[in-house]
PDB file of C-alpha atoms and ligand atoms in Angstrom:
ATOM      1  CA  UNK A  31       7.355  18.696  27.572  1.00 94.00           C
ATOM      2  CA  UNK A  32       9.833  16.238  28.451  1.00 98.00           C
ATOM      3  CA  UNK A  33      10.144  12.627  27.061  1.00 98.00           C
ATOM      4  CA  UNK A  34      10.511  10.144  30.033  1.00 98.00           C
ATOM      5  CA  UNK A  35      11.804   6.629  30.077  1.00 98.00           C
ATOM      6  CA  UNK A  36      10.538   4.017  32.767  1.00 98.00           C
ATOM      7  CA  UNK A  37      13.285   1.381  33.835  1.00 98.00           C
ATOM      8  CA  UNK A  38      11.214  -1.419  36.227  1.00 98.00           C
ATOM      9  CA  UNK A  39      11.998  -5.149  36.956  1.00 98.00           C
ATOM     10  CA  UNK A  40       8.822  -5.803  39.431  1.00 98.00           C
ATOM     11  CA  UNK A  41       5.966  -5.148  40.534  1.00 98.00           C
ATOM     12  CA  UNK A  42       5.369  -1.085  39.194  1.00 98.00           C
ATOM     13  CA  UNK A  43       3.868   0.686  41.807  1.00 98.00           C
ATOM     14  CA  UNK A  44       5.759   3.378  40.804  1.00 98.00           C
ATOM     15  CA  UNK A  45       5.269   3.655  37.400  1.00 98.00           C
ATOM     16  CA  UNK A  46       1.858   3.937  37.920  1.00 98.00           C
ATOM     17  CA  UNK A  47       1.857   6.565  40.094  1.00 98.00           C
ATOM     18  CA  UNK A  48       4.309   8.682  37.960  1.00 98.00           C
ATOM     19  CA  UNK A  49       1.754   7.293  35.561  1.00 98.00           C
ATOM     20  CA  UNK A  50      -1.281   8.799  37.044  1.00 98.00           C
ATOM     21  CA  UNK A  51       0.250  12.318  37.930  1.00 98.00           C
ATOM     22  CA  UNK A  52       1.515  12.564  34.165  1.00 98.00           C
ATOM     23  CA  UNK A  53      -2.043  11.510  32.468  1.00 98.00           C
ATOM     24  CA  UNK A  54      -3.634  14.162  34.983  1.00 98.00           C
ATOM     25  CA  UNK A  55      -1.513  16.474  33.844  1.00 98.00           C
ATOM     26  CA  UNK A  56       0.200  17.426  36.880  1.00 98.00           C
ATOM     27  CA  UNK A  57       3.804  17.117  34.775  1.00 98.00           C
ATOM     28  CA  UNK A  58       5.196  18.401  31.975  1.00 98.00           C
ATOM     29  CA  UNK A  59       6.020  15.312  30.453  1.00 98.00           C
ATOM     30  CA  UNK A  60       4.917  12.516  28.400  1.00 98.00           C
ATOM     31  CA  UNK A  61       6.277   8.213  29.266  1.00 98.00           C
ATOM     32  CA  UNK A  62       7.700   7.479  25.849  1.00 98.00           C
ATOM     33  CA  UNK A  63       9.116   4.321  26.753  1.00 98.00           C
ATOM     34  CA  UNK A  64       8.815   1.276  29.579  1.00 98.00           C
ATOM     35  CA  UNK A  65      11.552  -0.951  29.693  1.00 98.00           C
ATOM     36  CA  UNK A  66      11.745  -4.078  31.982  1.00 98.00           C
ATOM     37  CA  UNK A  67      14.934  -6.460  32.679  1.00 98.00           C
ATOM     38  CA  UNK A  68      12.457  -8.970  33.611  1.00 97.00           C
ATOM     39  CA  UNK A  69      10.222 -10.777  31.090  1.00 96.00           C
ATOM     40  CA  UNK A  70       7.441 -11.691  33.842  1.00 96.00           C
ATOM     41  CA  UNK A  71       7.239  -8.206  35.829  1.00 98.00           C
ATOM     42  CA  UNK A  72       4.329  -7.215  36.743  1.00 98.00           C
ATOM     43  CA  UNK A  73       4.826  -3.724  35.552  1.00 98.00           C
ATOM     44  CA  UNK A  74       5.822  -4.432  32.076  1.00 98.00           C
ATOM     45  CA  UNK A  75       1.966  -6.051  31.354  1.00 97.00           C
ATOM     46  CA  UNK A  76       0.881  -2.334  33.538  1.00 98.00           C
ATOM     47  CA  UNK A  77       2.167  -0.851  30.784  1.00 98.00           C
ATOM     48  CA  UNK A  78       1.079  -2.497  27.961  1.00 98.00           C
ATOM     49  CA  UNK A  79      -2.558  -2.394  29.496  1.00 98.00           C
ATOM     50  CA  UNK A  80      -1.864   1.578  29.739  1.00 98.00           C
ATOM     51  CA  UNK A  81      -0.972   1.805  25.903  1.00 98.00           C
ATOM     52  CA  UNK A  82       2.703   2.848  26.506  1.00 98.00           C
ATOM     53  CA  UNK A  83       5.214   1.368  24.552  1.00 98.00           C
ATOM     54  CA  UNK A  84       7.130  -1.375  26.733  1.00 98.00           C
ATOM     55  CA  UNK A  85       9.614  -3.650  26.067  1.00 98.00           C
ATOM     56  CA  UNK A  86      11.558  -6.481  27.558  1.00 98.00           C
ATOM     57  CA  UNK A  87      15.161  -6.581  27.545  1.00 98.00           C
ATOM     58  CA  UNK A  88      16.362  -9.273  29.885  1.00 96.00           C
ATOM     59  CA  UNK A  89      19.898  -8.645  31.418  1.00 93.00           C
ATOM     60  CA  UNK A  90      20.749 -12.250  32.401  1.00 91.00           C
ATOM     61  CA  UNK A  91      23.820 -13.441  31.426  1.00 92.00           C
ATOM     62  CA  UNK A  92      24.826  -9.566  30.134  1.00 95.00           C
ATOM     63  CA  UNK A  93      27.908  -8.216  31.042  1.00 96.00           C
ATOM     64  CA  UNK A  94      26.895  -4.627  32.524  1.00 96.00           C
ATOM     65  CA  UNK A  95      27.656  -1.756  30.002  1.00 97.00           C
ATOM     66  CA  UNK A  96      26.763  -4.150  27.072  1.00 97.00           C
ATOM     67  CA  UNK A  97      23.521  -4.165  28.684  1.00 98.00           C
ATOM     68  CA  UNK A  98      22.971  -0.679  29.262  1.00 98.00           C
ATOM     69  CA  UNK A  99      24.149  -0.043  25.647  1.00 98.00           C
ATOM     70  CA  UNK A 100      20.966  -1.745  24.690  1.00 98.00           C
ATOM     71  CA  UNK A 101      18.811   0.093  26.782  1.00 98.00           C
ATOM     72  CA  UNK A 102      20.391   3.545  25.816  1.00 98.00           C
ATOM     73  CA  UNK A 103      19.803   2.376  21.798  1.00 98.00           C
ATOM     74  CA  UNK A 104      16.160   2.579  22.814  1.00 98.00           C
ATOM     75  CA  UNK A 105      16.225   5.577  24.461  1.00 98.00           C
ATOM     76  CA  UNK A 106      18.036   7.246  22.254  1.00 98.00           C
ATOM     77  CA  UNK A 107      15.758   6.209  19.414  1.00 98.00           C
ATOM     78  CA  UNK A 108      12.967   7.839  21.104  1.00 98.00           C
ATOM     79  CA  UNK A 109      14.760  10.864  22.212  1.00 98.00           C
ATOM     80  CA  UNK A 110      14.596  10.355  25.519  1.00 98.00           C
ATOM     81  CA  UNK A 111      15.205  13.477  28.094  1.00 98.00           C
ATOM     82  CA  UNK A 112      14.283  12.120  31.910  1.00 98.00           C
ATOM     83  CA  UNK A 113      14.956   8.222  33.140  1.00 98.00           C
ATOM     84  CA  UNK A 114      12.937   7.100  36.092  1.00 99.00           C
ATOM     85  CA  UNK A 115      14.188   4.090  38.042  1.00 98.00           C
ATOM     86  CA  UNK A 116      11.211   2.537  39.528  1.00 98.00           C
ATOM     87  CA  UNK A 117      12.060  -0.414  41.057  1.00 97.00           C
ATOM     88  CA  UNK A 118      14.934  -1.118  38.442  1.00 97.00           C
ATOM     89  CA  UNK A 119      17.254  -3.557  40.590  1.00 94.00           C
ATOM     90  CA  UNK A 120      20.406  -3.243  38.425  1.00 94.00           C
ATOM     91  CA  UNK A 121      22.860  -0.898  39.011  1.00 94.00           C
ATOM     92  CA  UNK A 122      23.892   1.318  36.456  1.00 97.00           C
ATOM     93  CA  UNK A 123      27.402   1.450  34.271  1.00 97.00           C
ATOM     94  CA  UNK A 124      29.317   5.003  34.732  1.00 97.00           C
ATOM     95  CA  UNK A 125      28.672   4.944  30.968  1.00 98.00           C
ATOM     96  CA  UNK A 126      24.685   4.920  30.921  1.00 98.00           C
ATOM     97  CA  UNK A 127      25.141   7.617  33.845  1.00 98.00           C
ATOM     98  CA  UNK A 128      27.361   9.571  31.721  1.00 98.00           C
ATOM     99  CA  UNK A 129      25.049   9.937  28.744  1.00 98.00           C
ATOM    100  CA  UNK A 130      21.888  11.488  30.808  1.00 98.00           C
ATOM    101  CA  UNK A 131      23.864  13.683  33.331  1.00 95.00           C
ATOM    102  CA  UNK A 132      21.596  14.752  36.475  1.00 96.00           C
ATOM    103  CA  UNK A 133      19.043  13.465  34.539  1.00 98.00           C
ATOM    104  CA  UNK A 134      18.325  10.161  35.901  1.00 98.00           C
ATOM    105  CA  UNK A 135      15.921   9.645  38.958  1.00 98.00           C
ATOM    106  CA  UNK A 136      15.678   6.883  41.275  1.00 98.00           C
ATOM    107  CA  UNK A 137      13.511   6.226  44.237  1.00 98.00           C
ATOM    108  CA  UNK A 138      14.921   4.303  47.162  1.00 98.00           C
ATOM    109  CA  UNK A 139      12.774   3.308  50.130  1.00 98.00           C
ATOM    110  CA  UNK A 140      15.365   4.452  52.938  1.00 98.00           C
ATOM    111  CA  UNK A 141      15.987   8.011  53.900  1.00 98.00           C
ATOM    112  CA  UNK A 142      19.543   7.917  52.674  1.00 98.00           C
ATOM    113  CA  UNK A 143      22.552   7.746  53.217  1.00 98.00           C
ATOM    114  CA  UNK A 144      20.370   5.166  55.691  1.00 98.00           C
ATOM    115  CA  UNK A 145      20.107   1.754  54.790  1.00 98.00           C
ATOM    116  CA  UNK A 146      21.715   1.735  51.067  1.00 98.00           C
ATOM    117  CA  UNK A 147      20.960  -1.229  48.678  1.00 97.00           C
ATOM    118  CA  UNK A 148      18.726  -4.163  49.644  1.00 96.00           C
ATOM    119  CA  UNK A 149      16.436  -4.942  51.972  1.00 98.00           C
ATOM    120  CA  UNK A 150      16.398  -1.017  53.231  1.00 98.00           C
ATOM    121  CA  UNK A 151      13.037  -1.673  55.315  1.00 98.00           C
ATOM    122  CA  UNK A 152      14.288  -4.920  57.053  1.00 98.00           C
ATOM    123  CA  UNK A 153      17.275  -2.831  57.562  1.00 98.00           C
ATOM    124  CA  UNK A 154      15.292  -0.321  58.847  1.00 98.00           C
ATOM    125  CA  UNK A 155      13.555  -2.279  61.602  1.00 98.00           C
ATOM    126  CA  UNK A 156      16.586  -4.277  62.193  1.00 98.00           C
ATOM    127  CA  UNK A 157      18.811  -1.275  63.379  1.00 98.00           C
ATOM    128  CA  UNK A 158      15.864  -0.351  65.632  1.00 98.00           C
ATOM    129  CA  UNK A 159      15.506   3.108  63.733  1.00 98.00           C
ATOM    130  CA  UNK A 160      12.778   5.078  65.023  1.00 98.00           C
ATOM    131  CA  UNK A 161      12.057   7.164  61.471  1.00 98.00           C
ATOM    132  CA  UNK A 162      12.388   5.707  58.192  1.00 98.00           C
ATOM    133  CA  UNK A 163      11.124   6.813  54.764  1.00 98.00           C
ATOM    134  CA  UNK A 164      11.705   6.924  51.495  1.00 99.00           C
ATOM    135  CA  UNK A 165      14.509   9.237  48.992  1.00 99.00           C
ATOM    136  CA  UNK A 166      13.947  10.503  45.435  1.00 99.00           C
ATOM    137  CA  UNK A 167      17.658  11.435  44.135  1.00 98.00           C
ATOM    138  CA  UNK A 168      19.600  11.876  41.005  1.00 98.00           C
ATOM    139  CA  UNK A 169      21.580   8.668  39.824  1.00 98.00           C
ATOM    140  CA  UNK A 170      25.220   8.909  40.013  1.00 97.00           C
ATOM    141  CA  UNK A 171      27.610   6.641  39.440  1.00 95.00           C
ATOM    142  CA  UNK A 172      27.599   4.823  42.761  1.00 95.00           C
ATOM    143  CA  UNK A 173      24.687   2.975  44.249  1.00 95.00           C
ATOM    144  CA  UNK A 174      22.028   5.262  46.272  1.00 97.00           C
ATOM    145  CA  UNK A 175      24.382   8.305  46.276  1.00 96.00           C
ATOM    146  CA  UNK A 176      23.803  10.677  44.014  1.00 98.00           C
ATOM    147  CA  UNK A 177      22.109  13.888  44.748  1.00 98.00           C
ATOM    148  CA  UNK A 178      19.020  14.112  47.332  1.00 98.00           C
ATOM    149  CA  UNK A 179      16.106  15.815  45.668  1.00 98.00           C
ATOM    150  CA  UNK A 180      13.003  14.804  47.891  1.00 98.00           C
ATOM    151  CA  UNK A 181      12.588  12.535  51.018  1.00 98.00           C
ATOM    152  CA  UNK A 182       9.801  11.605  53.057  1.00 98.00           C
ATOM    153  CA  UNK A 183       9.648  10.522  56.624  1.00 98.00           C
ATOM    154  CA  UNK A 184       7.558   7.982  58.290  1.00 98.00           C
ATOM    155  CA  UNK A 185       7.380   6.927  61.910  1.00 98.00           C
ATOM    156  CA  UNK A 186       8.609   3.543  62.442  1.00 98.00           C
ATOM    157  CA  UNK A 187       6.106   1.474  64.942  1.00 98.00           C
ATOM    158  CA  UNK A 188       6.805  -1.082  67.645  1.00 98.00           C
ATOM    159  CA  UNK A 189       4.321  -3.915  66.193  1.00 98.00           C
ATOM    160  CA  UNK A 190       5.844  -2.889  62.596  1.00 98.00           C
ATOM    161  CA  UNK A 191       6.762  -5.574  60.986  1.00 98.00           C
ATOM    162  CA  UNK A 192       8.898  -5.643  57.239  1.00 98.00           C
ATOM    163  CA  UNK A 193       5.427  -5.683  55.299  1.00 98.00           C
ATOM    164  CA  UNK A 194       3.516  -3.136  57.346  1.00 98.00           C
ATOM    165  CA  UNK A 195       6.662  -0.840  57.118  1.00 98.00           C
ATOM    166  CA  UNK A 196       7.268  -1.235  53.786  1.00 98.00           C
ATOM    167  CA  UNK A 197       3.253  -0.892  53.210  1.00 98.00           C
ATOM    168  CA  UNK A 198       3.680   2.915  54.864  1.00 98.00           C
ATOM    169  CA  UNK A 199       6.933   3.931  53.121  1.00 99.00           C
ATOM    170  CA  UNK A 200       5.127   2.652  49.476  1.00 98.00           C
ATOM    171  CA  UNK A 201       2.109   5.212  49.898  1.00 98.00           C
ATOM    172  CA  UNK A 202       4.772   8.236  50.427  1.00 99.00           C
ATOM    173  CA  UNK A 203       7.129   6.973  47.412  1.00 99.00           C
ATOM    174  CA  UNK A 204       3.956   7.160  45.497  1.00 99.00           C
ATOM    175  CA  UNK A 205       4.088  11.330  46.557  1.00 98.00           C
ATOM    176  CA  UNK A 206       6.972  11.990  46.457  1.00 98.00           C
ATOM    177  CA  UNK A 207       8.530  10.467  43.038  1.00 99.00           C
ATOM    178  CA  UNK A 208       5.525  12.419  40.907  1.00 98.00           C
ATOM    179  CA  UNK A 209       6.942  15.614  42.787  1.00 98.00           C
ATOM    180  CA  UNK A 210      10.585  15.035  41.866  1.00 98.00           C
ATOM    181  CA  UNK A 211       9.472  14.205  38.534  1.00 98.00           C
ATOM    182  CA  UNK A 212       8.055  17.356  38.202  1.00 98.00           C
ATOM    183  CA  UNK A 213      10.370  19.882  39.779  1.00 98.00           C
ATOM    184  CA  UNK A 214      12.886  18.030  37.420  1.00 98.00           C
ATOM    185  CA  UNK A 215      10.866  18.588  34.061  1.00 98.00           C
ATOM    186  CA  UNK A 216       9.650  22.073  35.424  1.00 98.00           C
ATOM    187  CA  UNK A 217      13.553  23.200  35.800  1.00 97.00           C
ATOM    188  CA  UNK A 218      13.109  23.767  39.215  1.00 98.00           C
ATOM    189  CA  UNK A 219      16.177  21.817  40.451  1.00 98.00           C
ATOM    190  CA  UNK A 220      19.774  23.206  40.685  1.00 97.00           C
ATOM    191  CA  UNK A 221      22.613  21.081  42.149  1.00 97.00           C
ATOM    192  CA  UNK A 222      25.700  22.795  43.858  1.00 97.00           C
ATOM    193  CA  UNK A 223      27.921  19.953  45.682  1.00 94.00           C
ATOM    194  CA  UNK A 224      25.581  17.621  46.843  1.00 96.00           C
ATOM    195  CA  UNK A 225      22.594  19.755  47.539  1.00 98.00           C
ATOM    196  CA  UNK A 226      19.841  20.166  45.149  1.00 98.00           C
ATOM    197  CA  UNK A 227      18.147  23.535  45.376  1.00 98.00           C
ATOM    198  CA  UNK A 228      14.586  24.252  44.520  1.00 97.00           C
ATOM    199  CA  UNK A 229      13.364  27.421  43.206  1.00 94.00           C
ATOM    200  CA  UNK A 230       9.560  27.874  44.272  1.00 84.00           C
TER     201      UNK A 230
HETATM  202  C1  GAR B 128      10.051   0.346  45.834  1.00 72.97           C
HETATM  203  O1  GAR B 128       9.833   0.234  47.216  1.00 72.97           O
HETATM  204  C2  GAR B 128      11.346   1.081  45.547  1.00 72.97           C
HETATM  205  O2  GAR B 128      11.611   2.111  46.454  1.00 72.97           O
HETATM  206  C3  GAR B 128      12.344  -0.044  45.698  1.00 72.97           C
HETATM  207  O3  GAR B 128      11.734  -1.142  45.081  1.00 72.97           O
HETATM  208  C4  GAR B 128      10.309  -1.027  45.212  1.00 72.97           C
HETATM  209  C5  GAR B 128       9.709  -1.131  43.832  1.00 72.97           C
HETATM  210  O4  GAR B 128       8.311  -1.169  43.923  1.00 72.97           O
HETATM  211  N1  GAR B 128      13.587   0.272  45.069  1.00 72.97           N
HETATM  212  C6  GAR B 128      14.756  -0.085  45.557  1.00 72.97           C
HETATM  213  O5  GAR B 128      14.891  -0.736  46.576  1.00 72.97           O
HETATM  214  C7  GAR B 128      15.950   0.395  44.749  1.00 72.97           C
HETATM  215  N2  GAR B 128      17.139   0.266  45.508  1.00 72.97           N
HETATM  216  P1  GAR B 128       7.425  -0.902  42.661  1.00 72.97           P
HETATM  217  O6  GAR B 128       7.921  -1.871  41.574  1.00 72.97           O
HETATM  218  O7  GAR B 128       6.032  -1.252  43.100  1.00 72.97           O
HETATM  219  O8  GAR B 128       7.567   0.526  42.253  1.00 72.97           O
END
């Protein structure tokens, strides 16, 4: 059983759907800890409703690593194993990624190295891509680069426009993150270079 950490600053689709696969027991893991950067998101007051513990520490005005040295103190404290960016919109120091190596998850809604940092669906449309999707990877120590260990494709549709593909990207994060999650706390995952190979 592995002890995961939730990092969100919105809305927390995400969350719940890592949410819902973990209370159905689908993964070997229990949410020990929801932490939010943003006093009024949405998913921090998801939490709370869902029992979890959750708390707010807000990163304005925080130079970076001082700010992830907070977070880490509560993970630490709670003997945290897996962190799950869902939605967190902060990049991370190299020192937060140093202390959980290959151990931090992030969902992006891009199949990268496609359409990197913000935006990724507008992006998306704007290039006039004809697939999109979305990537769960391991967190290195530069943005949306680390380690590829599910994508998803989705079609992207003449009449689309930034809501209605961001709408059909959404429903396969909410797969595909719960399936990372799980190969990760099942052991399942090796990484050699880049590549992250699954064992069945
Ligand atoms: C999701 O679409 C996620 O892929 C994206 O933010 C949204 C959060 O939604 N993350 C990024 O763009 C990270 N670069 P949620 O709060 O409902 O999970």
């Amino acid at each position: 059983m592995k002890n995961v950490a939730i990092l969100l600053s919105g809305r927390g689709s995400n969350f719940l759907a890592l949410s819902d696969a973990i209370e159905a027991g689908q993964i070997p893991a229990r949410i020990v800890l929801v932490v939010s950067n943003k006093p009024d998101a949405p998913g921090l007051i998801h939490a709370r409703e869902r029992n979890y513990e959750a708390v707010c520490i807000p990163s304005a005005g925080i130079e970076r690593e001082a700010y992830d040295r907070q977070v880490v103190e509560e993970l630490s404290a709670r003997q945290v194993d897996v962190v799950c960016l869902a939605g967190f919109m902060r990049l991370l120091s190299s020192w937060f990624v140093q202390q959980y190596p290959r151990q931090i998850l992030n969902i992006h809604p891009s199949l990268l190295p496609a359409f990197p940092g913000l935006h990724s669906q507008k992006q998306a449309l704007e290039w006039g891509a004809k697939v999109s999707g979305c990537t769960v990877h391991f967190v290195d120590e530069k943005l949306d680069h680390g380690p590829i260990i599910v994508q998803r494709s989705v079609p992207v549709l003449d009449q689309d426009t930034e809501e209605t593909l961001s709408a059909r990207i959404l429903e396969q994060e909410h797969q595909i993150y719960p399936e990372a999650l799980k190969l990760v706390c099942e052991a399942k995952v090796r990484v050699e270079q880049r590549r992250v190979l699954i064992r069945k």
